[in-house]
PDB file of C-alpha atoms in Angstrom:
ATOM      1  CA  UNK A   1      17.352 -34.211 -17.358  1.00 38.00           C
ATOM      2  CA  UNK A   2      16.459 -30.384 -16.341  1.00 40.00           C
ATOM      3  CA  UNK A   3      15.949 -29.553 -12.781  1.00 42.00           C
ATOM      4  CA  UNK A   4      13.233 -27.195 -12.187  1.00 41.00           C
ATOM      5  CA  UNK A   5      13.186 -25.639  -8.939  1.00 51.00           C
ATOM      6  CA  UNK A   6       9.911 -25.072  -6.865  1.00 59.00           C
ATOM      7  CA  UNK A   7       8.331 -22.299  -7.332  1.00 74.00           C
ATOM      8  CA  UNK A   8       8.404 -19.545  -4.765  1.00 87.00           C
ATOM      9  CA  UNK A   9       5.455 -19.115  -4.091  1.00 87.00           C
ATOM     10  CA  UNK A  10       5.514 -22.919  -3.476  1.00 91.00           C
ATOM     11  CA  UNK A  11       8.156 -22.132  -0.648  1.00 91.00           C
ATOM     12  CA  UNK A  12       6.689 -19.613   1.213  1.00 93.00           C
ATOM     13  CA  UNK A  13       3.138 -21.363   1.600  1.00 92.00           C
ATOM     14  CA  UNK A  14       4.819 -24.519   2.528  1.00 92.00           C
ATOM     15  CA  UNK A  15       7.138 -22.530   5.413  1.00 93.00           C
ATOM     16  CA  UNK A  16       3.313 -20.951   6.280  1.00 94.00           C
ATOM     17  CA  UNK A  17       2.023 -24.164   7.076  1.00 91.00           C
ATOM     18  CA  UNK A  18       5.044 -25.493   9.085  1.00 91.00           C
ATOM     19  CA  UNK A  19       4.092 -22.843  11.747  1.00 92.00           C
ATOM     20  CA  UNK A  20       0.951 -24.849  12.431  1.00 89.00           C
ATOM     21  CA  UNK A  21       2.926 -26.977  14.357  1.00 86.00           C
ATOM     22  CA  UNK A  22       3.350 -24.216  16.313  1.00 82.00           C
ATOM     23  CA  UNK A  23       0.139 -23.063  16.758  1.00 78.00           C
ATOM     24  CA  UNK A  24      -1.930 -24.082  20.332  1.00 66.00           C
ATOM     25  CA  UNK A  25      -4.143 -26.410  19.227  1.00 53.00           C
ATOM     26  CA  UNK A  26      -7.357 -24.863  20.375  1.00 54.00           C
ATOM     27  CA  UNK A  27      -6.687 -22.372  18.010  1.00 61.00           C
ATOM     28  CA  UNK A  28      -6.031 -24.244  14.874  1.00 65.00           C
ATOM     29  CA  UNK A  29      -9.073 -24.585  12.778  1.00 66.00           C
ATOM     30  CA  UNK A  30      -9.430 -27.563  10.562  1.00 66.00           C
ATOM     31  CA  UNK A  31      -6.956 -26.513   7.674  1.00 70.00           C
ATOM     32  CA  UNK A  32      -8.590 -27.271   4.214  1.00 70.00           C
ATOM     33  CA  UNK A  33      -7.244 -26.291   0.748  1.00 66.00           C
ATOM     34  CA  UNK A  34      -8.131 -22.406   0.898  1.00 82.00           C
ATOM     35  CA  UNK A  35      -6.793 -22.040   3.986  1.00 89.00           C
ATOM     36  CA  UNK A  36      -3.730 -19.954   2.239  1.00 93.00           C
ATOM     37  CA  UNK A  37      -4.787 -17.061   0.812  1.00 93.00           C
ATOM     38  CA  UNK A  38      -3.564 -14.004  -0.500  1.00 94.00           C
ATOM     39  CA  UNK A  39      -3.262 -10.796   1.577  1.00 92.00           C
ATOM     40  CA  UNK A  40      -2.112  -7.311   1.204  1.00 92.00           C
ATOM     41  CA  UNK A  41      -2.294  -4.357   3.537  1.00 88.00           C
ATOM     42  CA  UNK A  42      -0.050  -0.983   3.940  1.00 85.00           C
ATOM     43  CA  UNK A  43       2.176  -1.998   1.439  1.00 86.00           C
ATOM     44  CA  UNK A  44       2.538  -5.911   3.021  1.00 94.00           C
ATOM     45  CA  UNK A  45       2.310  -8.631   0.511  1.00 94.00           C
ATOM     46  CA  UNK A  46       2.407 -12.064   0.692  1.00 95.00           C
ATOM     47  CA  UNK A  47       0.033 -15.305   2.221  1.00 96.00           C
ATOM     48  CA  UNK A  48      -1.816 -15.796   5.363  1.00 95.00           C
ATOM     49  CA  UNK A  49      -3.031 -18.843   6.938  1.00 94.00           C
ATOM     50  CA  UNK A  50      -6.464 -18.794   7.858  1.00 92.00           C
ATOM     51  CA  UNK A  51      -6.606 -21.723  10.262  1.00 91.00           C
ATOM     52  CA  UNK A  52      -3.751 -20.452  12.017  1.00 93.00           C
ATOM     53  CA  UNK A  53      -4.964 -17.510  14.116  1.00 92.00           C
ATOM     54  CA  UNK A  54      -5.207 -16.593  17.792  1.00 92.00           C
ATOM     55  CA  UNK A  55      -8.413 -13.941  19.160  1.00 90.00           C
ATOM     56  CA  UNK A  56      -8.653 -12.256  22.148  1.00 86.00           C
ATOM     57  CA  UNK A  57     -11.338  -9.735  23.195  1.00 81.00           C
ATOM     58  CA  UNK A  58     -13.977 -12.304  22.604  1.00 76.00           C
ATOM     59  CA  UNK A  59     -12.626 -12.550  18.983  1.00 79.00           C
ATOM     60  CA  UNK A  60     -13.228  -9.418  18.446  1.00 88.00           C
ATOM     61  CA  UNK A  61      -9.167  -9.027  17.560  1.00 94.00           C
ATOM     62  CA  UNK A  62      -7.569 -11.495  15.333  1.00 94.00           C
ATOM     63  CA  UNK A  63      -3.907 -12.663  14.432  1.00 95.00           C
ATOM     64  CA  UNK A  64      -3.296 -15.247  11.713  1.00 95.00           C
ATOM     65  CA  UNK A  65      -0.083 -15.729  10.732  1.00 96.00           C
ATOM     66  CA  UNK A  66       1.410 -14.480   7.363  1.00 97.00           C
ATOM     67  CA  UNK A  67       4.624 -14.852   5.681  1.00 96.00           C
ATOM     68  CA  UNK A  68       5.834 -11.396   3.055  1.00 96.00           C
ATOM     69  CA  UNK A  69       6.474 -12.007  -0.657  1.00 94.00           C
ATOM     70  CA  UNK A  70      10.007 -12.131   0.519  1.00 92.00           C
ATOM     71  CA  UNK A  71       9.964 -13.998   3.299  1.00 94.00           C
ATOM     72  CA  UNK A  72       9.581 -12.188   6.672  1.00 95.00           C
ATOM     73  CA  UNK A  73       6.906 -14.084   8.797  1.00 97.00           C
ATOM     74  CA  UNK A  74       4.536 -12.103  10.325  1.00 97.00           C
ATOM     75  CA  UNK A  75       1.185 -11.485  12.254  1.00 97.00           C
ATOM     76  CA  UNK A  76      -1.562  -9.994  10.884  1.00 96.00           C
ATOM     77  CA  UNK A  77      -3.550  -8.710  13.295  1.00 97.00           C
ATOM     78  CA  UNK A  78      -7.434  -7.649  12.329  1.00 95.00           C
ATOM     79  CA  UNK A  79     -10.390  -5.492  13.579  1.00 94.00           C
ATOM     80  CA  UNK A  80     -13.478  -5.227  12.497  1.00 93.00           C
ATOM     81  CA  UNK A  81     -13.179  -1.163  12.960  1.00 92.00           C
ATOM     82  CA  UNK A  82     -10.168  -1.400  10.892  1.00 92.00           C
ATOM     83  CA  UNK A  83      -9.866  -1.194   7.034  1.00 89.00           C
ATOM     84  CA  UNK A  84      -6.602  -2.769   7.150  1.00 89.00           C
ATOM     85  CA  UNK A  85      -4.942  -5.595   9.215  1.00 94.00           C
ATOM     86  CA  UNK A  86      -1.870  -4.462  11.019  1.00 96.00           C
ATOM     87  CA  UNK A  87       1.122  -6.272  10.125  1.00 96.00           C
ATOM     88  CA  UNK A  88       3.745  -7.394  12.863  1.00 97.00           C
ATOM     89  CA  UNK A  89       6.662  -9.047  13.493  1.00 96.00           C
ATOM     90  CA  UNK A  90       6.408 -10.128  16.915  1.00 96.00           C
ATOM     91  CA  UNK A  91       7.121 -13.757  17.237  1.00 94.00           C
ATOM     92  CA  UNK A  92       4.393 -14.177  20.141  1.00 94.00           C
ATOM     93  CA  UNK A  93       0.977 -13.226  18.542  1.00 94.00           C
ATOM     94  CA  UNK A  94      -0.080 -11.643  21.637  1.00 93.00           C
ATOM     95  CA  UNK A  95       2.679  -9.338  21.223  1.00 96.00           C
ATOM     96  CA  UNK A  96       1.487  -8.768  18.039  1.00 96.00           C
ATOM     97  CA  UNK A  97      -2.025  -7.739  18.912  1.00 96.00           C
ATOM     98  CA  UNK A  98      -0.762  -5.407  21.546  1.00 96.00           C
ATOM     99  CA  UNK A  99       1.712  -3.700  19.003  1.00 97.00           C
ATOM    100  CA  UNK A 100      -1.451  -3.535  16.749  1.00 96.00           C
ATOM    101  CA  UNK A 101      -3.748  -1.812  19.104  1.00 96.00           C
ATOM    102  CA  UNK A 102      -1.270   0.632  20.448  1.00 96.00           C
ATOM    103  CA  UNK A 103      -0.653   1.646  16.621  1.00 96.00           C
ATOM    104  CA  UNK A 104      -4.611   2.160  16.000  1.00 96.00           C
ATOM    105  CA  UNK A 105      -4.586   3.827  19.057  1.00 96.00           C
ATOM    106  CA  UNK A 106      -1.648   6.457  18.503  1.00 96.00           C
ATOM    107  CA  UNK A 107      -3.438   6.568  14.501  1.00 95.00           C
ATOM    108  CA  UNK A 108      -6.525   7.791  16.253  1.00 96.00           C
ATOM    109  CA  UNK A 109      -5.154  10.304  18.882  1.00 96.00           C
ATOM    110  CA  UNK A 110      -3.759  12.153  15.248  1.00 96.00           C
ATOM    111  CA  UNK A 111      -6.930  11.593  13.694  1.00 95.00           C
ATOM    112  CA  UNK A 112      -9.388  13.202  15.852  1.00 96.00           C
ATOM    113  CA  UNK A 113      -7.046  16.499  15.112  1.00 96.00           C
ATOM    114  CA  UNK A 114      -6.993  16.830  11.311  1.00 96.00           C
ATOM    115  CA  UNK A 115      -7.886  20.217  10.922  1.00 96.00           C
ATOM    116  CA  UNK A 116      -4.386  20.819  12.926  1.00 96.00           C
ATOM    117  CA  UNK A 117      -2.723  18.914  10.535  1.00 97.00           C
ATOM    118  CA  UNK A 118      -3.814  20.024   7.423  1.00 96.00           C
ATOM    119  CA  UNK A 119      -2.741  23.921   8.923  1.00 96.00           C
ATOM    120  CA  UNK A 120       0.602  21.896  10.057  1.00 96.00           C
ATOM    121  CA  UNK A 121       1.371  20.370   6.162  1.00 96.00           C
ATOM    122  CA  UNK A 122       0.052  24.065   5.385  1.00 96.00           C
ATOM    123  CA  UNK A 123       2.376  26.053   6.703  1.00 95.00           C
ATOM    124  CA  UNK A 124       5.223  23.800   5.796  1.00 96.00           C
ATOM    125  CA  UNK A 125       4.635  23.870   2.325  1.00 96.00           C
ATOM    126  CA  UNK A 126       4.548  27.440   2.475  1.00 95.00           C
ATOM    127  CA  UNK A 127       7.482  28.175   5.067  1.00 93.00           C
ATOM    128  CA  UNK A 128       9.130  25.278   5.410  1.00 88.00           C
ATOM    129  CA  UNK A 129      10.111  23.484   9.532  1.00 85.00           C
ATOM    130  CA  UNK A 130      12.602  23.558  11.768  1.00 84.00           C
ATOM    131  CA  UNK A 131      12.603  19.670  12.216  1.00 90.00           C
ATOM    132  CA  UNK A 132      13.048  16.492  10.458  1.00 93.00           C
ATOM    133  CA  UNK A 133      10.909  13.394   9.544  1.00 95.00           C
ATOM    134  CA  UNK A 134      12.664   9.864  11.128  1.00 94.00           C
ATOM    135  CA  UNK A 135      11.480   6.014  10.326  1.00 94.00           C
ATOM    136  CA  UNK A 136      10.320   6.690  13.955  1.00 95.00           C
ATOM    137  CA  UNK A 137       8.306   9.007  13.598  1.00 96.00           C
ATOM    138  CA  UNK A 138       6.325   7.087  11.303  1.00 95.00           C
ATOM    139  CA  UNK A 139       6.091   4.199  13.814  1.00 95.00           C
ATOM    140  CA  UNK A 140       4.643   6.361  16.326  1.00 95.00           C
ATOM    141  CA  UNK A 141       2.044   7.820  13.594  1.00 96.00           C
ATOM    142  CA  UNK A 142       0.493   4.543  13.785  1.00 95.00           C
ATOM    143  CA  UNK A 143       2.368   3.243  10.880  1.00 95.00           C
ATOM    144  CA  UNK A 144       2.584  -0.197  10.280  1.00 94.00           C
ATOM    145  CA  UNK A 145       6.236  -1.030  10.777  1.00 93.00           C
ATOM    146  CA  UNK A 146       6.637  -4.217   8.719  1.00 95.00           C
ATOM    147  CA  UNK A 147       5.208  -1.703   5.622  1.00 93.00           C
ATOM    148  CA  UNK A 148       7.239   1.153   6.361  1.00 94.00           C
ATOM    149  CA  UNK A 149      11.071  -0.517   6.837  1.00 92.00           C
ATOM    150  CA  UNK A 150       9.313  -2.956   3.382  1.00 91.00           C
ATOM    151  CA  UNK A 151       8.813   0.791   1.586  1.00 90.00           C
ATOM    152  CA  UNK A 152      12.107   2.420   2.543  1.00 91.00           C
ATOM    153  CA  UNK A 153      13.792  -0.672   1.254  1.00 89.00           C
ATOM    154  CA  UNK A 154      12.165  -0.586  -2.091  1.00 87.00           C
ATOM    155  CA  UNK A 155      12.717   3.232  -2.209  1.00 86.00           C
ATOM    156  CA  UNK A 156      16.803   3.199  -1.961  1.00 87.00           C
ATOM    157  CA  UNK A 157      16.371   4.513   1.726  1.00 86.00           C
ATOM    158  CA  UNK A 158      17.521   1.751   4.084  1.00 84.00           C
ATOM    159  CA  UNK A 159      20.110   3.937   5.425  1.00 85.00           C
ATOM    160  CA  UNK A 160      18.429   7.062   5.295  1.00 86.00           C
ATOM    161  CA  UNK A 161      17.126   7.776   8.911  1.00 85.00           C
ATOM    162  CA  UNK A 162      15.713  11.876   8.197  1.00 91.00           C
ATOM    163  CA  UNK A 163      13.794  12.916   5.748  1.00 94.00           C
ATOM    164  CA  UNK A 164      13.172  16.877   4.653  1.00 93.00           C
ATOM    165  CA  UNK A 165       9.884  17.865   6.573  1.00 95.00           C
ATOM    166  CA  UNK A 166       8.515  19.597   3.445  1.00 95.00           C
ATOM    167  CA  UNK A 167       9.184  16.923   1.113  1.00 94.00           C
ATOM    168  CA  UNK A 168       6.775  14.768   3.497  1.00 95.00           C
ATOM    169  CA  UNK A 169       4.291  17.319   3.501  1.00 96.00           C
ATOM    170  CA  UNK A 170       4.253  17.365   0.079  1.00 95.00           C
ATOM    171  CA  UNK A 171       4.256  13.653  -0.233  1.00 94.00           C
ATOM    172  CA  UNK A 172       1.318  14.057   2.038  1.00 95.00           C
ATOM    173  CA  UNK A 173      -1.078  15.386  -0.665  1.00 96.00           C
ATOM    174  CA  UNK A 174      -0.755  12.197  -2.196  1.00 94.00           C
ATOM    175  CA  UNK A 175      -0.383   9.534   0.473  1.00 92.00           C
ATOM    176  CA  UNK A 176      -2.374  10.563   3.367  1.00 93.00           C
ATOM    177  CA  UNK A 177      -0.966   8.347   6.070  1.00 93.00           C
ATOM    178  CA  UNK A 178       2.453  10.851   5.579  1.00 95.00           C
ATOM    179  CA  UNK A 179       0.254  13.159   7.077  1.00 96.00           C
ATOM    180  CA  UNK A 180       0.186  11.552   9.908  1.00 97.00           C
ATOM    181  CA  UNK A 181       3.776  11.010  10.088  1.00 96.00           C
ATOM    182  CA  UNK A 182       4.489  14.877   9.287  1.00 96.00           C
ATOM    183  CA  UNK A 183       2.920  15.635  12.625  1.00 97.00           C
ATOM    184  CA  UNK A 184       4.254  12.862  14.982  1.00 96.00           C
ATOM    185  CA  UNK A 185       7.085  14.540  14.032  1.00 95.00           C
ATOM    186  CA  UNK A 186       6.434  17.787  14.610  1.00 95.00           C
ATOM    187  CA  UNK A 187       5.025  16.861  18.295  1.00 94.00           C
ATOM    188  CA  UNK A 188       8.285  15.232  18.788  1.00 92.00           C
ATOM    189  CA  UNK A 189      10.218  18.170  18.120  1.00 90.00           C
ATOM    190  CA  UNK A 190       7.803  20.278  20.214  1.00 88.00           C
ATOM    191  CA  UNK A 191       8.523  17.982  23.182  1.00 84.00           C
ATOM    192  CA  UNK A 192      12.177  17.880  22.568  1.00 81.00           C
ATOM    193  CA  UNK A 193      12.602  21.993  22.054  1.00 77.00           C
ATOM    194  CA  UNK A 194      10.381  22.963  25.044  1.00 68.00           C
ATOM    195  CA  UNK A 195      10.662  19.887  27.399  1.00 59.00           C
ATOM    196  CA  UNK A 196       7.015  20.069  27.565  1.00 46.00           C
ATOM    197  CA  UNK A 197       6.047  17.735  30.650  1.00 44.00           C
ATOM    198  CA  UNK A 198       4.377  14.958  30.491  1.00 51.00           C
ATOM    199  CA  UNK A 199       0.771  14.794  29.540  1.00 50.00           C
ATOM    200  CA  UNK A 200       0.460  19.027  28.526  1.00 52.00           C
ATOM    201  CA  UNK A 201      -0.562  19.213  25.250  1.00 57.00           C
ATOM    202  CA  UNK A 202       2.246  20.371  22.807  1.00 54.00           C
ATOM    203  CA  UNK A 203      -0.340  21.341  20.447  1.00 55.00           C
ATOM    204  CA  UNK A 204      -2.722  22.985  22.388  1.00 55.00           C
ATOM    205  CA  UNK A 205      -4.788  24.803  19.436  1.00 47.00           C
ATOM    206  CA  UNK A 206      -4.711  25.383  15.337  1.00 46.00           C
ATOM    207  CA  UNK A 207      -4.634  29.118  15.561  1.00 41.00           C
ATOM    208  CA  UNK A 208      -0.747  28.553  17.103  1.00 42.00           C
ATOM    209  CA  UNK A 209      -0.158  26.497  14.319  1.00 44.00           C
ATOM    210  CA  UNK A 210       0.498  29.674  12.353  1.00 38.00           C
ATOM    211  CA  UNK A 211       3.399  31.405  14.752  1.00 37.00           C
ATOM    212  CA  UNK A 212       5.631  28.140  14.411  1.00 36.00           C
TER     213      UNK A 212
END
């Protein structure tokens, strides 16, 4: 007689739904058989339980609990003003959320300045920088940090904690959120060169983009 074993995706649904006994019962919903579904955001794969969620802000914000293709459970928190959930892996969902929102926020703060960034990933392309890119920097880009650490994995670069800032910049005409990333770092290294205090703007206009 062969064995077969289960098959994986077996395992990880059925270690989804043990976390329901887990869950505060107010905010279980009545699991039925598509409760487990398929999700994928930022480079995050894997299953999240529907009837296991937690809102706040009216409901506005949601967490439902997820487990990765290889294993890693997770929160995934949504918004209805964002195209993908945010993936954490904070244990207490309202950890989660909070991790989310701060990311969105820090996302948006970059956002409203693109025309400084595309004269940032400009003028590194064309004269290079006098700083590096970390995993951190990504994190406080607004990254999601479940997909970046999951992307550096598959890429060979665990170990590797700086990255060339032209590379990224370059990278950054094909994956936009690198963008991002290229100038959280280059605000860090403004801060950290010229011990900027707290709250002045280290960036104060695109036209001094071109001196640096």
């Amino acid at each position: 007689m062969v064995l077969t074993s289960k098959p994986k995706a077996e395992f990880l649904k059925d270690r989804l739904v043990l976390q329901r006994q887990f869950a505060v019962s107010n905010t279980l919903d009545h699991p039925d058989e598509d409760a487990l579904q398929r999700f994928q955001a930022e480079g995050v794969q894997g299953w999240i339980d529907t009837a296991n969620h937690v809102e706040h802000d009216h409901g506005v914000t949601t967490a439902r609990r997820a487990i990765t293709d290889d294993g890693q459970l997770i929160w995934a928190v949504a918004h209805p003003e964002q195209r993908f959930a945010y993936s954490s892996a904070a244990v207490d969902p309202n950890d989660a959320m909070e991790e989310a929102r701060s990311a969105w926020f820090a996302r948006r703060q970059i956002g409203v300045r693109w025309k400084d960034v595309a004269v940032l990933r400009l003028d590194v392309l064309l004269n290079g920088a006098h700083f590096s890119v970390t995993r951190e920097d990504a994190y406080g880009a607004g990254l999601c940090r479940v997909g970046v650490d999951k992307r550096l994995r598959q890429a060979g670069f665990a170990q590797v904690f700086a990255f060339s800032a032209r590379k990224v910049a370059a990278l950054s005409l094909i994956e936009t959120q690198l963008a991002y990333v290229l100038f959280a770092a280059h605000l860090r290294h403004i801060k950290r060169t010229h011990k900027l205090v707290r709250h002045q703007d280290p960036f104060p206009a695109s036209s001094a983009i071109a001196g640096i």
